[in-house]
PDB file of N, CA and C in Angstrom:
ATOM      1  N   MET E   1       7.538   4.094   1.462  1.00  0.00           N
ATOM      2  CA  MET E   1       6.552   4.946   0.923  1.00  0.00           C
ATOM      3  C   MET E   1       6.146   4.334  -0.401  1.00  0.00           C
ATOM      4  N   VAL E   2       4.937   4.084  -0.593  1.00  0.00           N
ATOM      5  CA  VAL E   2       4.481   3.574  -1.838  1.00  0.00           C
ATOM      6  C   VAL E   2       3.240   4.398  -2.423  1.00  0.00           C
ATOM      7  N   SER E   3       3.078   4.444  -3.691  1.00  0.00           N
ATOM      8  CA  SER E   3       1.884   5.038  -4.242  1.00  0.00           C
ATOM      9  C   SER E   3       1.199   4.117  -5.032  1.00  0.00           C
ATOM     10  N   PHE E   4      -0.082   4.299  -5.333  1.00  0.00           N
ATOM     11  CA  PHE E   4      -0.905   3.423  -6.189  1.00  0.00           C
ATOM     12  C   PHE E   4      -2.109   4.222  -6.595  1.00  0.00           C
ATOM     13  N   THR E   5      -2.856   3.572  -7.514  1.00  0.00           N
ATOM     14  CA  THR E   5      -4.170   4.103  -7.892  1.00  0.00           C
ATOM     15  C   THR E   5      -5.192   3.279  -7.434  1.00  0.00           C
ATOM     16  N   VAL E   6      -6.269   3.886  -6.859  1.00  0.00           N
ATOM     17  CA  VAL E   6      -7.469   3.222  -6.420  1.00  0.00           C
ATOM     18  C   VAL E   6      -8.433   3.396  -7.612  1.00  0.00           C
ATOM     19  N   GLN E   7      -8.775   2.316  -8.249  1.00  0.00           N
ATOM     20  CA  GLN E   7      -9.727   2.378  -9.363  1.00  0.00           C
ATOM     21  C   GLN E   7     -11.200   2.542  -9.063  1.00  0.00           C
ATOM     22  N   PRO E   8     -12.090   2.972  -9.947  1.00  0.00           N
ATOM     23  CA  PRO E   8     -13.403   3.196  -9.693  1.00  0.00           C
ATOM     24  C   PRO E   8     -14.128   1.900  -9.120  1.00  0.00           C
ATOM     25  N   ASP E   9     -13.517   0.660  -9.260  1.00  0.00           N
ATOM     26  CA  ASP E   9     -14.147  -0.639  -8.717  1.00  0.00           C
ATOM     27  C   ASP E   9     -13.477  -0.860  -7.392  1.00  0.00           C
ATOM     28  N   SER E  10     -12.811  -0.153  -6.881  1.00  0.00           N
ATOM     29  CA  SER E  10     -12.183  -0.265  -5.448  1.00  0.00           C
ATOM     30  C   SER E  10     -10.894  -1.179  -5.494  1.00  0.00           C
ATOM     31  N   THR E  11     -10.483  -1.538  -6.627  1.00  0.00           N
ATOM     32  CA  THR E  11      -9.184  -2.351  -6.718  1.00  0.00           C
ATOM     33  C   THR E  11      -8.106  -1.339  -6.781  1.00  0.00           C
ATOM     34  N   ILE E  12      -6.849  -1.881  -6.570  1.00  0.00           N
ATOM     35  CA  ILE E  12      -5.615  -1.072  -6.644  1.00  0.00           C
ATOM     36  C   ILE E  12      -4.842  -1.413  -8.036  1.00  0.00           C
ATOM     37  N   ALA E  13      -4.043  -0.452  -8.562  1.00  0.00           N
ATOM     38  CA  ALA E  13      -3.197  -0.703  -9.672  1.00  0.00           C
ATOM     39  C   ALA E  13      -1.994   0.209  -9.581  1.00  0.00           C
ATOM     40  N   ASP E  14      -1.083   0.016 -10.423  1.00  0.00           N
ATOM     41  CA  ASP E  14       0.064   0.887 -10.618  1.00  0.00           C
ATOM     42  C   ASP E  14       0.905   1.133  -9.277  1.00  0.00           C
ATOM     43  N   LEU E  15       1.152  -0.005  -8.514  1.00  0.00           N
ATOM     44  CA  LEU E  15       1.857   0.084  -7.373  1.00  0.00           C
ATOM     45  C   LEU E  15       3.373   0.551  -7.716  1.00  0.00           C
ATOM     46  N   LYS E  16       3.811   1.467  -6.946  1.00  0.00           N
ATOM     47  CA  LYS E  16       5.174   2.047  -7.142  1.00  0.00           C
ATOM     48  C   LYS E  16       5.786   2.288  -5.714  1.00  0.00           C
ATOM     49  N   ALA E  17       7.018   1.814  -5.537  1.00  0.00           N
ATOM     50  CA  ALA E  17       7.939   2.232  -4.440  1.00  0.00           C
ATOM     51  C   ALA E  17       8.369   3.503  -4.606  1.00  0.00           C
ATOM     52  N   LEU E  18       8.141   4.494  -3.742  1.00  0.00           N
ATOM     53  CA  LEU E  18       8.689   5.783  -3.926  1.00  0.00           C
ATOM     54  C   LEU E  18      10.010   5.833  -3.066  1.00  0.00           C
ATOM     55  N   ARG E  19       9.989   5.217  -1.854  1.00  0.00           N
ATOM     56  CA  ARG E  19      11.063   5.064  -1.004  1.00  0.00           C
ATOM     57  C   ARG E  19      11.046   3.797  -0.257  1.00  0.00           C
ATOM     58  N   SER E  20      12.170   3.074  -0.161  1.00  0.00           N
ATOM     59  CA  SER E  20      12.251   1.728   0.596  1.00  0.00           C
ATOM     60  C   SER E  20      13.532   1.461   1.010  1.00  0.00           C
ATOM     61  N   PRO E  21      13.648   0.817   2.266  1.00  0.00           N
ATOM     62  CA  PRO E  21      15.006   0.415   2.722  1.00  0.00           C
ATOM     63  C   PRO E  21      15.460  -0.937   2.015  1.00  0.00           C
ATOM     64  N   GLY E  22      14.709  -1.512   1.128  1.00  0.00           N
ATOM     65  CA  GLY E  22      15.129  -2.637   0.493  1.00  0.00           C
ATOM     66  C   GLY E  22      13.960  -3.342  -0.137  1.00  0.00           C
ATOM     67  N   ASP E  23      14.279  -4.375  -1.154  1.00  0.00           N
ATOM     68  CA  ASP E  23      13.277  -5.052  -1.805  1.00  0.00           C
ATOM     69  C   ASP E  23      12.337  -5.837  -1.050  1.00  0.00           C
ATOM     70  N   ALA E  24      12.818  -6.429   0.126  1.00  0.00           N
ATOM     71  CA  ALA E  24      11.908  -7.193   0.931  1.00  0.00           C
ATOM     72  C   ALA E  24      10.897  -6.352   1.561  1.00  0.00           C
ATOM     73  N   PHE E  25      11.180  -5.115   1.981  1.00  0.00           N
ATOM     74  CA  PHE E  25      10.219  -4.321   2.558  1.00  0.00           C
ATOM     75  C   PHE E  25       9.145  -3.870   1.425  1.00  0.00           C
ATOM     76  N   THR E  26       9.662  -3.618   0.277  1.00  0.00           N
ATOM     77  CA  THR E  26       8.754  -3.205  -0.774  1.00  0.00           C
ATOM     78  C   THR E  26       7.690  -4.393  -1.049  1.00  0.00           C
ATOM     79  N   ARG E  27       8.236  -5.551  -1.171  1.00  0.00           N
ATOM     80  CA  ARG E  27       7.325  -6.748  -1.488  1.00  0.00           C
ATOM     81  C   ARG E  27       6.378  -6.881  -0.479  1.00  0.00           C
ATOM     82  N   GLU E  28       6.732  -6.756   0.829  1.00  0.00           N
ATOM     83  CA  GLU E  28       5.811  -6.879   2.010  1.00  0.00           C
ATOM     84  C   GLU E  28       4.676  -5.760   1.967  1.00  0.00           C
ATOM     85  N   ALA E  29       5.108  -4.623   1.592  1.00  0.00           N
ATOM     86  CA  ALA E  29       4.129  -3.478   1.583  1.00  0.00           C
ATOM     87  C   ALA E  29       3.135  -3.801   0.388  1.00  0.00           C
ATOM     88  N   PHE E  30       3.706  -4.168  -0.667  1.00  0.00           N
ATOM     89  CA  PHE E  30       2.774  -4.469  -1.938  1.00  0.00           C
ATOM     90  C   PHE E  30       1.800  -5.655  -1.449  1.00  0.00           C
ATOM     91  N   ARG E  31       2.290  -6.687  -0.794  1.00  0.00           N
ATOM     92  CA  ARG E  31       1.490  -7.756  -0.388  1.00  0.00           C
ATOM     93  C   ARG E  31       0.394  -7.354   0.444  1.00  0.00           C
ATOM     94  N   LEU E  32       0.727  -6.542   1.436  1.00  0.00           N
ATOM     95  CA  LEU E  32      -0.280  -6.022   2.392  1.00  0.00           C
ATOM     96  C   LEU E  32      -1.389  -5.331   1.716  1.00  0.00           C
ATOM     97  N   LEU E  33      -0.975  -4.406   0.725  1.00  0.00           N
ATOM     98  CA  LEU E  33      -2.002  -3.635  -0.015  1.00  0.00           C
ATOM     99  C   LEU E  33      -2.838  -4.545  -0.863  1.00  0.00           C
ATOM    100  N   ARG E  34      -2.271  -5.551  -1.594  1.00  0.00           N
ATOM    101  CA  ARG E  34      -3.027  -6.447  -2.445  1.00  0.00           C
ATOM    102  C   ARG E  34      -3.969  -7.376  -1.614  1.00  0.00           C
ATOM    103  N   GLU E  35      -3.509  -7.814  -0.452  1.00  0.00           N
ATOM    104  CA  GLU E  35      -4.356  -8.782   0.262  1.00  0.00           C
ATOM    105  C   GLU E  35      -5.233  -8.159   1.171  1.00  0.00           C
ATOM    106  N   GLY E  36      -5.133  -6.834   1.482  1.00  0.00           N
ATOM    107  CA  GLY E  36      -5.959  -6.046   2.370  1.00  0.00           C
ATOM    108  C   GLY E  36      -7.337  -5.829   1.843  1.00  0.00           C
ATOM    109  N   PRO E  37      -8.083  -5.186   2.658  1.00  0.00           N
ATOM    110  CA  PRO E  37      -9.465  -4.885   2.257  1.00  0.00           C
ATOM    111  C   PRO E  37      -9.560  -3.870   1.071  1.00  0.00           C
ATOM    112  N   LYS E  38     -10.685  -3.810   0.365  1.00  0.00           N
ATOM    113  CA  LYS E  38     -10.819  -2.983  -0.712  1.00  0.00           C
ATOM    114  C   LYS E  38     -10.859  -1.580  -0.273  1.00  0.00           C
ATOM    115  N   TRP E  39     -10.467  -0.571  -1.119  1.00  0.00           N
ATOM    116  CA  TRP E  39     -10.332   0.770  -0.757  1.00  0.00           C
ATOM    117  C   TRP E  39     -11.703   1.543  -1.094  1.00  0.00           C
ATOM    118  N   VAL E  40     -11.971   2.606  -0.347  1.00  0.00           N
ATOM    119  CA  VAL E  40     -13.118   3.336  -0.716  1.00  0.00           C
ATOM    120  C   VAL E  40     -12.739   4.215  -1.910  1.00  0.00           C
ATOM    121  N   THR E  41     -13.614   4.182  -2.919  1.00  0.00           N
ATOM    122  CA  THR E  41     -13.374   4.790  -4.229  1.00  0.00           C
ATOM    123  C   THR E  41     -13.747   6.319  -4.088  1.00  0.00           C
ATOM    124  N   ALA E  42     -12.767   7.129  -4.729  1.00  0.00           N
ATOM    125  CA  ALA E  42     -12.934   8.564  -4.832  1.00  0.00           C
ATOM    126  C   ALA E  42     -14.288   8.792  -5.641  1.00  0.00           C
ATOM    127  N   ARG E  43     -14.766  10.021  -5.461  1.00  0.00           N
ATOM    128  CA  ARG E  43     -16.003  10.343  -6.145  1.00  0.00           C
ATOM    129  C   ARG E  43     -15.781  11.769  -6.826  1.00  0.00           C
ATOM    130  N   ILE E  44     -16.165  11.973  -8.037  1.00  0.00           N
ATOM    131  CA  ILE E  44     -16.153  13.156  -8.682  1.00  0.00           C
ATOM    132  C   ILE E  44     -17.568  13.535  -9.209  1.00  0.00           C
ATOM    133  N   GLY E  45     -18.285  14.412  -8.640  1.00  0.00           N
ATOM    134  CA  GLY E  45     -19.606  14.695  -9.214  1.00  0.00           C
ATOM    135  C   GLY E  45     -20.594  13.542  -8.873  1.00  0.00           C
ATOM    136  N   GLY E  46     -20.279  12.836  -7.772  1.00  0.00           N
ATOM    137  CA  GLY E  46     -21.120  11.656  -7.443  1.00  0.00           C
ATOM    138  C   GLY E  46     -20.723  10.358  -8.188  1.00  0.00           C
ATOM    139  N   SER E  47     -19.808  10.372  -9.099  1.00  0.00           N
ATOM    140  CA  SER E  47     -19.531   9.159  -9.870  1.00  0.00           C
ATOM    141  C   SER E  47     -18.273   8.649  -9.340  1.00  0.00           C
ATOM    142  N   PRO E  48     -18.042   7.323  -9.286  1.00  0.00           N
ATOM    143  CA  PRO E  48     -16.665   6.669  -8.947  1.00  0.00           C
ATOM    144  C   PRO E  48     -15.568   7.251  -9.809  1.00  0.00           C
ATOM    145  N   ALA E  49     -14.399   7.549  -9.341  1.00  0.00           N
ATOM    146  CA  ALA E  49     -13.251   7.933 -10.039  1.00  0.00           C
ATOM    147  C   ALA E  49     -11.920   7.461  -9.591  1.00  0.00           C
ATOM    148  N   ALA E  50     -10.967   7.226 -10.438  1.00  0.00           N
ATOM    149  CA  ALA E  50      -9.703   6.719 -10.013  1.00  0.00           C
ATOM    150  C   ALA E  50      -8.935   7.881  -9.163  1.00  0.00           C
ATOM    151  N   ALA E  51      -8.112   7.554  -8.239  1.00  0.00           N
ATOM    152  CA  ALA E  51      -7.367   8.470  -7.450  1.00  0.00           C
ATOM    153  C   ALA E  51      -6.070   7.789  -7.065  1.00  0.00           C
ATOM    154  N   VAL E  52      -5.092   8.653  -7.029  1.00  0.00           N
ATOM    155  CA  VAL E  52      -3.758   8.200  -6.620  1.00  0.00           C
ATOM    156  C   VAL E  52      -3.570   8.454  -5.136  1.00  0.00           C
ATOM    157  N   VAL E  53      -3.018   7.474  -4.428  1.00  0.00           N
ATOM    158  CA  VAL E  53      -2.930   7.378  -3.010  1.00  0.00           C
ATOM    159  C   VAL E  53      -1.427   7.169  -2.665  1.00  0.00           C
ATOM    160  N   THR E  54      -0.935   7.788  -1.701  1.00  0.00           N
ATOM    161  CA  THR E  54       0.403   7.599  -1.153  1.00  0.00           C
ATOM    162  C   THR E  54       0.364   7.129   0.306  1.00  0.00           C
ATOM    163  N   VAL E  55       1.050   6.050   0.647  1.00  0.00           N
ATOM    164  CA  VAL E  55       1.038   5.489   1.924  1.00  0.00           C
ATOM    165  C   VAL E  55       2.340   5.280   2.459  1.00  0.00           C
ATOM    166  N   ILE E  56       2.665   5.578   3.699  1.00  0.00           N
ATOM    167  CA  ILE E  56       3.967   5.388   4.279  1.00  0.00           C
ATOM    168  C   ILE E  56       3.827   4.146   5.251  1.00  0.00           C
ATOM    169  N   PHE E  57       4.602   3.209   5.109  1.00  0.00           N
ATOM    170  CA  PHE E  57       4.653   2.043   5.986  1.00  0.00           C
ATOM    171  C   PHE E  57       5.811   2.163   6.894  1.00  0.00           C
ATOM    172  N   VAL E  58       5.589   1.816   8.129  1.00  0.00           N
ATOM    173  CA  VAL E  58       6.655   1.817   9.088  1.00  0.00           C
ATOM    174  C   VAL E  58       6.880   0.406   9.669  1.00  0.00           C
ATOM    175  N   PHE E  59       8.045  -0.242   9.328  1.00  0.00           N
ATOM    176  CA  PHE E  59       8.335  -1.553   9.777  1.00  0.00           C
ATOM    177  C   PHE E  59       9.108  -1.450  11.074  1.00  0.00           C
ATOM    178  N   ARG E  60       8.883  -2.158  12.012  1.00  0.00           N
ATOM    179  CA  ARG E  60       9.526  -2.158  13.324  1.00  0.00           C
ATOM    180  C   ARG E  60       9.971  -3.657  13.734  1.00  0.00           C
ATOM    181  N   GLN E  61      11.263  -3.623  14.145  1.00  0.00           N
ATOM    182  CA  GLN E  61      11.653  -4.848  14.581  1.00  0.00           C
ATOM    183  C   GLN E  61      11.310  -5.099  15.973  1.00  0.00           C
ATOM    184  N   THR E  62      10.745  -6.307  16.227  1.00  0.00           N
ATOM    185  CA  THR E  62      10.342  -6.723  17.612  1.00  0.00           C
ATOM    186  C   THR E  62      11.384  -7.654  18.208  1.00  0.00           C
ATOM    187  N   ARG E  63      11.511  -7.507  19.628  1.00  0.00           N
ATOM    188  CA  ARG E  63      12.478  -8.347  20.181  1.00  0.00           C
ATOM    189  C   ARG E  63      11.893  -9.686  20.693  1.00  0.00           C
ATOM    190  N   ASN E  64      12.536 -10.760  20.504  1.00  0.00           N
ATOM    191  CA  ASN E  64      12.095 -12.000  20.918  1.00  0.00           C
ATOM    192  C   ASN E  64      12.750 -12.146  22.369  1.00  0.00           C
ATOM    193  N   ASN E  65      11.887 -12.240  23.463  1.00  0.00           N
ATOM    194  CA  ASN E  65      12.462 -12.289  24.834  1.00  0.00           C
ATOM    195  C   ASN E  65      12.502 -13.758  25.193  1.00  0.00           C
ATOM    196  N   SER E  66      12.883 -14.626  24.384  1.00  0.00           N
ATOM    197  CA  SER E  66      13.194 -16.059  24.755  1.00  0.00           C
ATOM    198  C   SER E  66      14.432 -16.191  25.446  1.00  0.00           C
TER     199      SER E  66
END
């Protein structure tokens, strides 16, 4: 579970791990957020505004059937 702020210009900042099974999972969640598409900016009174977002990532192990 991570939280971050979506800035008025649609970029993200202040990434924080709220819960994680380990550093590798946290790094991967942060990488996905940084490299992913821009976020839709919140609006207050019609103007772009910063907003805090919390996202839960679920990592699943896949089986290799070789």
